Structure formats: C-alpha cells, structure tokens
Coordinates of C-alpha atoms and ligand atoms in Angstrom, one line a residue:
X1 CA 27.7 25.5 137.9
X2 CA 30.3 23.1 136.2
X3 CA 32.8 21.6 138.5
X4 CA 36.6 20.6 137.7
X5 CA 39.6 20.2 139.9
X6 CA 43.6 18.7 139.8
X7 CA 44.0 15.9 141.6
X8 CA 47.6 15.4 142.9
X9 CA 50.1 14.8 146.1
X10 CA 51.7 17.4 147.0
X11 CA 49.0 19.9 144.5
X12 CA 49.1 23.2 146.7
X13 CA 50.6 25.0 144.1
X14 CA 49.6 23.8 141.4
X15 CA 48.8 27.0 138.9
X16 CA 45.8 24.8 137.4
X17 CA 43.0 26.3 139.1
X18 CA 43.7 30.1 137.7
X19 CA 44.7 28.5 133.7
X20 CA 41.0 27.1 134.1
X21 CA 39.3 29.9 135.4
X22 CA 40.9 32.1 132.6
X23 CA 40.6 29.8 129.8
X24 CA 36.5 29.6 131.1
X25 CA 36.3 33.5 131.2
X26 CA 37.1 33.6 127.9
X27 CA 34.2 31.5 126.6
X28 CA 31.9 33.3 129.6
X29 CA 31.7 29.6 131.2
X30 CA 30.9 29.6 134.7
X31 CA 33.0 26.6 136.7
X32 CA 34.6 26.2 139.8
X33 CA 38.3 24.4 139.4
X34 CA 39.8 23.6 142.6
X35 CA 42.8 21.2 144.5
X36 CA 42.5 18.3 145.6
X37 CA 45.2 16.8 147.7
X38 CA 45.0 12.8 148.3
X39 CA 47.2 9.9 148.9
X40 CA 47.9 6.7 146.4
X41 CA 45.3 4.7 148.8
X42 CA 42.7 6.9 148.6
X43 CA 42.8 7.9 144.8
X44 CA 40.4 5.8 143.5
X45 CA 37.6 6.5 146.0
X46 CA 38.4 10.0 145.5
X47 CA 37.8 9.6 142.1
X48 CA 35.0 8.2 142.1
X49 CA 33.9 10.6 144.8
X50 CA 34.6 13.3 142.8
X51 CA 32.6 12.0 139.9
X52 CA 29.1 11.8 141.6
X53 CA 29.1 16.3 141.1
X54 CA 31.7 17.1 139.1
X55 CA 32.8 17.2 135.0
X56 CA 36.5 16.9 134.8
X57 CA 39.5 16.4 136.0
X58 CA 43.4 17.1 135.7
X59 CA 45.5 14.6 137.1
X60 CA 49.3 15.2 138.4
X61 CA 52.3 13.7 140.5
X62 CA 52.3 11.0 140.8
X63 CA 48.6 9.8 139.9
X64 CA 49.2 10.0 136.4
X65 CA 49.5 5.8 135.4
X66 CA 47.0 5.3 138.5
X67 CA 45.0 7.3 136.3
X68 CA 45.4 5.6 133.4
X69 CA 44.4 2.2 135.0
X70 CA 41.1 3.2 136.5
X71 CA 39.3 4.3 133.5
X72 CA 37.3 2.1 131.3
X73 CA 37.9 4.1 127.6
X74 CA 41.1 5.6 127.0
X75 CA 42.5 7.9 124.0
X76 CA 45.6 6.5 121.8
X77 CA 48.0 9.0 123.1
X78 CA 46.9 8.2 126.7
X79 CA 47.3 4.1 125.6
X80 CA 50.9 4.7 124.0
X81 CA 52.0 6.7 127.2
X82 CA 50.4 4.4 129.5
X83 CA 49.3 7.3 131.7
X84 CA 46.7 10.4 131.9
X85 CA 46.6 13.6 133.1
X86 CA 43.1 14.4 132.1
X87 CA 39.8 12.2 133.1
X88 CA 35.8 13.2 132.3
X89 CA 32.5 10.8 132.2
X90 CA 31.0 9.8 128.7
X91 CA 27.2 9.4 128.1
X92 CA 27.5 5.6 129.3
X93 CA 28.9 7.4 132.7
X94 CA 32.3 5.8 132.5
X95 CA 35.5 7.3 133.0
X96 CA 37.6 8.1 129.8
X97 CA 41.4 9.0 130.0
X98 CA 43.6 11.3 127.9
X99 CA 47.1 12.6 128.4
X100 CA 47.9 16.2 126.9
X101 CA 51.5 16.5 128.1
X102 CA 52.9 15.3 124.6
X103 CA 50.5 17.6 122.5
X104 CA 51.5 20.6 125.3
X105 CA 54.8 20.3 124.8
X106 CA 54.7 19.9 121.0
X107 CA 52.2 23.1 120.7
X108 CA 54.5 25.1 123.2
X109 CA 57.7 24.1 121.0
X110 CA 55.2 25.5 117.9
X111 CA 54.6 28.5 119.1
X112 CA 59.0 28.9 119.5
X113 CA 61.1 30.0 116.4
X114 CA 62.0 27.3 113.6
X115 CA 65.0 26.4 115.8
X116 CA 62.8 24.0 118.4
X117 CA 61.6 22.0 114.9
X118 CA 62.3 18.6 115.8
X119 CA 62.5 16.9 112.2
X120 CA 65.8 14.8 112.0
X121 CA 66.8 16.8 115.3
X122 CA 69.0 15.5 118.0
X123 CA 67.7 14.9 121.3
X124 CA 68.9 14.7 124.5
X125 CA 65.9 13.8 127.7
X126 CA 67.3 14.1 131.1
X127 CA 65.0 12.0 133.3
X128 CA 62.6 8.9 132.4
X129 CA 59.3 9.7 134.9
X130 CA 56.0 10.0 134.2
X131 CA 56.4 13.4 132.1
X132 CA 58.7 11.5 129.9
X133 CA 56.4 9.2 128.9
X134 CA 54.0 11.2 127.9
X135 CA 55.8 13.7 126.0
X136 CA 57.8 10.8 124.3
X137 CA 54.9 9.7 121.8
X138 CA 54.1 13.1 120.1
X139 CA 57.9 13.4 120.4
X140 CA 58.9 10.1 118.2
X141 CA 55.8 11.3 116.3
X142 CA 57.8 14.6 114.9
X143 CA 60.7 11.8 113.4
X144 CA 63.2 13.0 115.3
X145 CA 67.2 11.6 114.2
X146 CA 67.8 10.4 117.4
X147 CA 66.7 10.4 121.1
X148 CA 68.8 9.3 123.7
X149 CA 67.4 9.4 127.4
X150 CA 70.0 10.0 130.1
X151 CA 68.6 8.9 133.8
X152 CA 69.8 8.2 137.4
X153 CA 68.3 5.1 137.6
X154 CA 69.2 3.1 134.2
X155 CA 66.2 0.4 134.4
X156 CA 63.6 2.7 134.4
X157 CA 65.1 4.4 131.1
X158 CA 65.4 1.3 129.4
X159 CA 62.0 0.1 130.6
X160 CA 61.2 3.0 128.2
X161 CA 63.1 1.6 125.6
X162 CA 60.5 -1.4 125.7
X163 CA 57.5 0.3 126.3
X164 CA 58.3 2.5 123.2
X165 CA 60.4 0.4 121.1
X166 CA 61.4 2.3 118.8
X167 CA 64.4 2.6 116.2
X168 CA 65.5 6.5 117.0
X169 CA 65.3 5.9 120.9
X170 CA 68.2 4.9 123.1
X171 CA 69.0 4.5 126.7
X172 CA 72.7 6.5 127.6
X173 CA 75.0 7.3 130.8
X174 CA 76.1 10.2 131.3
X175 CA 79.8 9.4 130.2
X176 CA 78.8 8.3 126.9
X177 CA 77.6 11.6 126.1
X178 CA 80.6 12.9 123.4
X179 CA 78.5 14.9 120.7
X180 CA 76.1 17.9 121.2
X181 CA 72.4 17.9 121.4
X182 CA 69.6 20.1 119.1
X183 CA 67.7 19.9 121.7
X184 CA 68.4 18.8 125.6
X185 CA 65.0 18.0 127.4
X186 CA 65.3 18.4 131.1
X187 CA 62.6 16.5 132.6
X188 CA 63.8 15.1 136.3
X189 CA 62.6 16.7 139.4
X190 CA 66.1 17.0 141.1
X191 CA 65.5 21.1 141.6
X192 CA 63.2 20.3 143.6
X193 CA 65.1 19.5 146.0
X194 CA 67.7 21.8 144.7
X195 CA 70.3 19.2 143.2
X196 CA 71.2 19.1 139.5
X197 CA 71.3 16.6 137.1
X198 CA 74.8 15.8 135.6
X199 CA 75.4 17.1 131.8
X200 CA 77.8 16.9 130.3
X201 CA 79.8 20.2 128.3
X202 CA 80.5 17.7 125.2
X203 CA 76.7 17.8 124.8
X204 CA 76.2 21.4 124.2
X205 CA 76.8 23.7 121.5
X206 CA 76.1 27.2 120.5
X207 CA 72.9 25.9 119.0
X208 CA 71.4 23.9 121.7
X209 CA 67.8 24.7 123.2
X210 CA 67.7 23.7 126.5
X211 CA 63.5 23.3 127.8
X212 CA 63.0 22.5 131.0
X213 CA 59.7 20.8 132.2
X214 CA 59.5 23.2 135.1
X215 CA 59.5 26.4 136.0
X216 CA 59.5 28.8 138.5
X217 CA 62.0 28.7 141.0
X218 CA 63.0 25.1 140.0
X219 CA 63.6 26.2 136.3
X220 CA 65.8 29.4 137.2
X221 CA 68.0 27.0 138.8
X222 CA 68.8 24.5 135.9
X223 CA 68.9 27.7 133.6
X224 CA 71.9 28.9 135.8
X225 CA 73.2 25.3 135.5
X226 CA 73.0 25.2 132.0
X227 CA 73.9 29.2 131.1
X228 CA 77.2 28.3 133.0
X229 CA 78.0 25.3 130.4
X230 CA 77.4 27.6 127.7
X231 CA 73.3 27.3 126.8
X232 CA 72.3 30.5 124.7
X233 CA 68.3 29.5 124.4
X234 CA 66.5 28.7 127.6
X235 CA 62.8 27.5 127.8
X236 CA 60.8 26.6 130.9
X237 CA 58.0 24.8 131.2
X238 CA 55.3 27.6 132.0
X239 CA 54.2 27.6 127.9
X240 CA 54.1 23.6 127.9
X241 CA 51.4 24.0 131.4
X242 CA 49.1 26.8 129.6
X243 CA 49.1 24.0 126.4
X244 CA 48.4 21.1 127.9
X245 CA 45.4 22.7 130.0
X246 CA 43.6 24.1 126.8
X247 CA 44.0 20.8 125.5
X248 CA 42.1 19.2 128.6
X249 CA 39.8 22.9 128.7
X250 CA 38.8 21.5 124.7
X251 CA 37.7 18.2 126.1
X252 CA 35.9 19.1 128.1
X253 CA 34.4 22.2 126.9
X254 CA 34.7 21.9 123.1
X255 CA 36.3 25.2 122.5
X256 CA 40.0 25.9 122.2
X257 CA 40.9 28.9 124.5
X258 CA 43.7 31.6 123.4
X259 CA 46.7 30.3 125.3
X260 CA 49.7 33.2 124.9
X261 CA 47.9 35.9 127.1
X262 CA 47.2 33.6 129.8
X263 CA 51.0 32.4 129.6
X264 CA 52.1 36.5 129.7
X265 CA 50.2 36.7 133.2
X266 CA 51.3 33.6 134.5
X267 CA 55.2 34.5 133.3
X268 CA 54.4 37.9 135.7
X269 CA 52.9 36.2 138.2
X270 CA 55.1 33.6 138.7
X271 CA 58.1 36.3 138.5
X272 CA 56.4 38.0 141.3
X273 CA 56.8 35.0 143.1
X274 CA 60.0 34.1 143.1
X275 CA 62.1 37.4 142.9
Ligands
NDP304 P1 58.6 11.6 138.2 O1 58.6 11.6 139.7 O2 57.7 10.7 137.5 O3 60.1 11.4 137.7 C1 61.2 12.1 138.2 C2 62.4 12.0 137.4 O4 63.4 12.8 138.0 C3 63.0 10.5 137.4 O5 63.5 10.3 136.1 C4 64.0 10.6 138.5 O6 65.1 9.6 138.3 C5 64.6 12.0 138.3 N1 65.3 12.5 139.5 C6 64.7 12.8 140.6 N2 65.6 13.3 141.5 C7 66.8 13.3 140.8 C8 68.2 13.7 141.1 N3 68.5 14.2 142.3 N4 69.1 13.5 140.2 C9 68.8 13.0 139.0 N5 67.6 12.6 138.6 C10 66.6 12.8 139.5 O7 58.2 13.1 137.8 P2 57.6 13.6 136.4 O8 58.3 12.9 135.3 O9 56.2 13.6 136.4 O10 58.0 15.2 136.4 C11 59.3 15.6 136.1 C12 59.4 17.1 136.0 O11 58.5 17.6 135.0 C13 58.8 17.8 137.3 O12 59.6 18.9 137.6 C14 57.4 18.2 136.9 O13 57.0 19.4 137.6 C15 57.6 18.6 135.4 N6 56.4 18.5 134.6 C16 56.0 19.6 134.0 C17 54.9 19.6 133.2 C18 54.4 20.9 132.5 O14 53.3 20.9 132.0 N7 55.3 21.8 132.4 C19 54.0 18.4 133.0 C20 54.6 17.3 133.8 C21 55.7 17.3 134.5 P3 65.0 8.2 138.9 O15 64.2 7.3 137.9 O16 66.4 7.8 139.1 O17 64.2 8.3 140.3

C-alpha cells in the first residue's frame, strides 16, 4: 500500500485526501492519502518522519517556502517561485520539490472559454502570499500586457517585484487603480475571516473575469462582492485545486488522471456544504 498525505496548519479540511483517492481509483492504484496537521517547529521532523513509509506529499499553508528549503533537488518552476507544494524521494533517497499551483491555475483557465486567454491581457492580483508566487511564473510565462499586484501590505508586493523582475509586473495601491482589468486575480485570504479586499469600480468592466483562489464559502463571499461592482464571469478556485493535484498525482504516479469529473463532484459536494 502506497502512502501520501497534505501536510499543512490549520489542514482539517483540506479536500486533498478525496482528489487523491479519486484520481488513484481511476488508475486502480491502491494508496492511503491522509492530513497531517503540524506546527512551523515541527515541520522538518515531520518530514522527515513521514518519509521513512511513505511516497509523497502535498504541502499547504503556510509550509509551502519551508518546503522549498528543505529539499535537496528542486524543479524550475518550484526554484522561480521559491516555494513547493509537492515533495517525493528520488532513487538517491533525497527529497525533490515541485510547485503545481502555477501549472493548476493555467490548466484550470484552459479548460475556461477563450475569454480567460491571458496573451497581452490585463491583470489585476489582489494579494502577494505564497499562492501568488507560485502562480506568478506560469502567469508571466503566458506574456501577459501588464500585471499589477494590489496588496495590504506594500513591501511584500514589491518584494515580488524583485524576486520576479520582470518588465510587465508592477506593484499598485489601491487608489491608483483608474482603468479596468481582463482579468482580476483574487488571491488574499481576507474571507477567511470574512473581510473583503478593497477594489476598486474603475477596475471593472463588462468584460472582466474575476477567479478567486478559493472556494467554498470563502469564494461565495467575494463573488457577492464583486457581482455587486458589476462582475458578469465568476470563477472560484475548486478547478485550479482538482489541477494542481493531478499534476502532483503525475509525479508521483506517472499517469495523468481525468480532472473535470472529479471537479463536478467536488462542485456538489462542496455545495452541499455550504447551502
Ligand atoms: P498567504 O497567507 O501566503 O497570503 C495571504 C494574502 O492575503 C496576503 O497577501 C495578505 O496580505 C492578504 N490578506 C490577508 N488578510 C487580508 C485582509 N483582511 N485584507 C486584505 N488582504 C489580506 O496565503 P496564500 O497566498 O497561500 O493563499 C491565499 C488564498 O489562496 C487562500 O484563500 C488559499 O486558500 C488560496 N489558495 C488556493 C489554491 C487552489 O488550489 N485553489 C492554492 C493556493 C492557495 P498581507 O501581505 O498584507 O498580509
């Protein structure tokens, strides 16, 4: 039996174990995938712990750069992000990193209508974490016009700005939003504590998508936010989730599972959930 698990703090409900099981009953692989809740001062040892039995694992809030750090081989995408979400041992039994946020959200976006292309489009990212930079790689990748990041606390945008340093990308308050957005990319965790991040009604047009990192209950707030300032086309984060999971499940595994049935169930389930 083949053994995987998410590693995070807070991780209780992290949908991650039943993606995993799905994705494995496709391909009639038999694993157990479960949570494992730790604190920053234990993360290494229960790493290393976890490694002495098991394959694989997914790494979440807020372990991702921690992540990063401790492995001795890491890929390109996980190097320009400086963080991972995925970690597995090579022949040499050392830990490699990856990070499949970027290639979820960009695969998620794919499966959308031509109106999510990002090709000269404009983009507006609300929020400058850890899912930031790792989306922002495959993002700059798609040659995007512009993308300006927007966040409560303006050093950690523009430590961005460095890390990246790039010609499209730009650091912007909130005020100096005056023109709409292809594409706004909400990516804080203020829902979560049910509290909304400012934007502006300049930055919105008919036109603009709105995708929001989370979902759930957390999404169906913003998406009442930005309904109310006019957003048409909504997206939560649910799709980005089932992507970035096949992309770890094909590391791991070497087979690409079919993503859009497990997304249908999950859209029900998590429905269920918060209605
Ligand atoms: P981080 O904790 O690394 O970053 C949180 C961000 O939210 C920071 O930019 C922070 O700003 C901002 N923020 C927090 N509270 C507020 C507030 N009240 N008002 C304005 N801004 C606020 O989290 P992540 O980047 O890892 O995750 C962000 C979101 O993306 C989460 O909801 C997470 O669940 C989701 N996510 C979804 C994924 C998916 O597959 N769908 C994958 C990864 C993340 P400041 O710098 O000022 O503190």
């Amino acid at each position: 039996m083949l053994h995987f698990a998410v590693i995070g703090h807070p991780i209780n409900h992290s949908l991650s174990p039943i993606i995993h099981t799905q994705f494995a009953e496709q391909y009639g692989i038999s694993l157990t995938y479960e949570t494992i809740n730790t604190t920053p001062n234990h993360f290494i040892n229960t790493v290393h712990q976890f490694f002495k039995t098991g394959q694989g694992l997914n790494i979440t809030v807020p372990f991702k750069q921690a992540a990063f750090q401790l492995a001795s081989q890491c890929s390109d995408r996980a190097r320009m992000a400086q963080s991972a979400n995925v970690l597995w041992k090579n022949e040499a039994d050392q830990i490699c990193a990856d990070n499949t946020d970027g290639f979820g959200f960009i695969e998620d976006l794919n499966y959308q209508n031509e109106l999510y292309c990002l090709k000269n489009a404009e983009i507006l990212i609300l929020g400058a974490g850890g899912a930031v930079q790792g989306i922002l790689p495959d993002i700059l990748n798609q040659v995007p016009k512009q993308v300006v990041i927007v966040n409560r606390t303006l050093a950690k945008a523009e430590r961005l700005i460095t890390q990246f340093n790039h010609d499209t990308l730009r650091v912007k308050q909130t005020h100096q939003l005056h023109t709409p957005y292809d594409l706004i990319i909400h990516s804080t965790s203020a829902t979560l504590s049910n509290q909304l991040p400012d934007i502006p009604k300049q930055a919105i047009n008919q036109q603009t998508v709105v995708y929001d990192l989370s979902y759930g209950m957390s999404a169906q707030l913003f998406k009442m936010h930005a309904e109310q300032l006019g957003v048409k086309q909504f997206v939560d984060g649910l799709g980005m989730l089932v992507e970035q999971a096949a992309e770890s499940f094909f590391i791991w595994h070497h087979v690409r599972p079919k993503t859009r049935t497990v997304l249908s169930q999950l859209h029900n389930t998590v429905k269920k959930a918060i209605s």
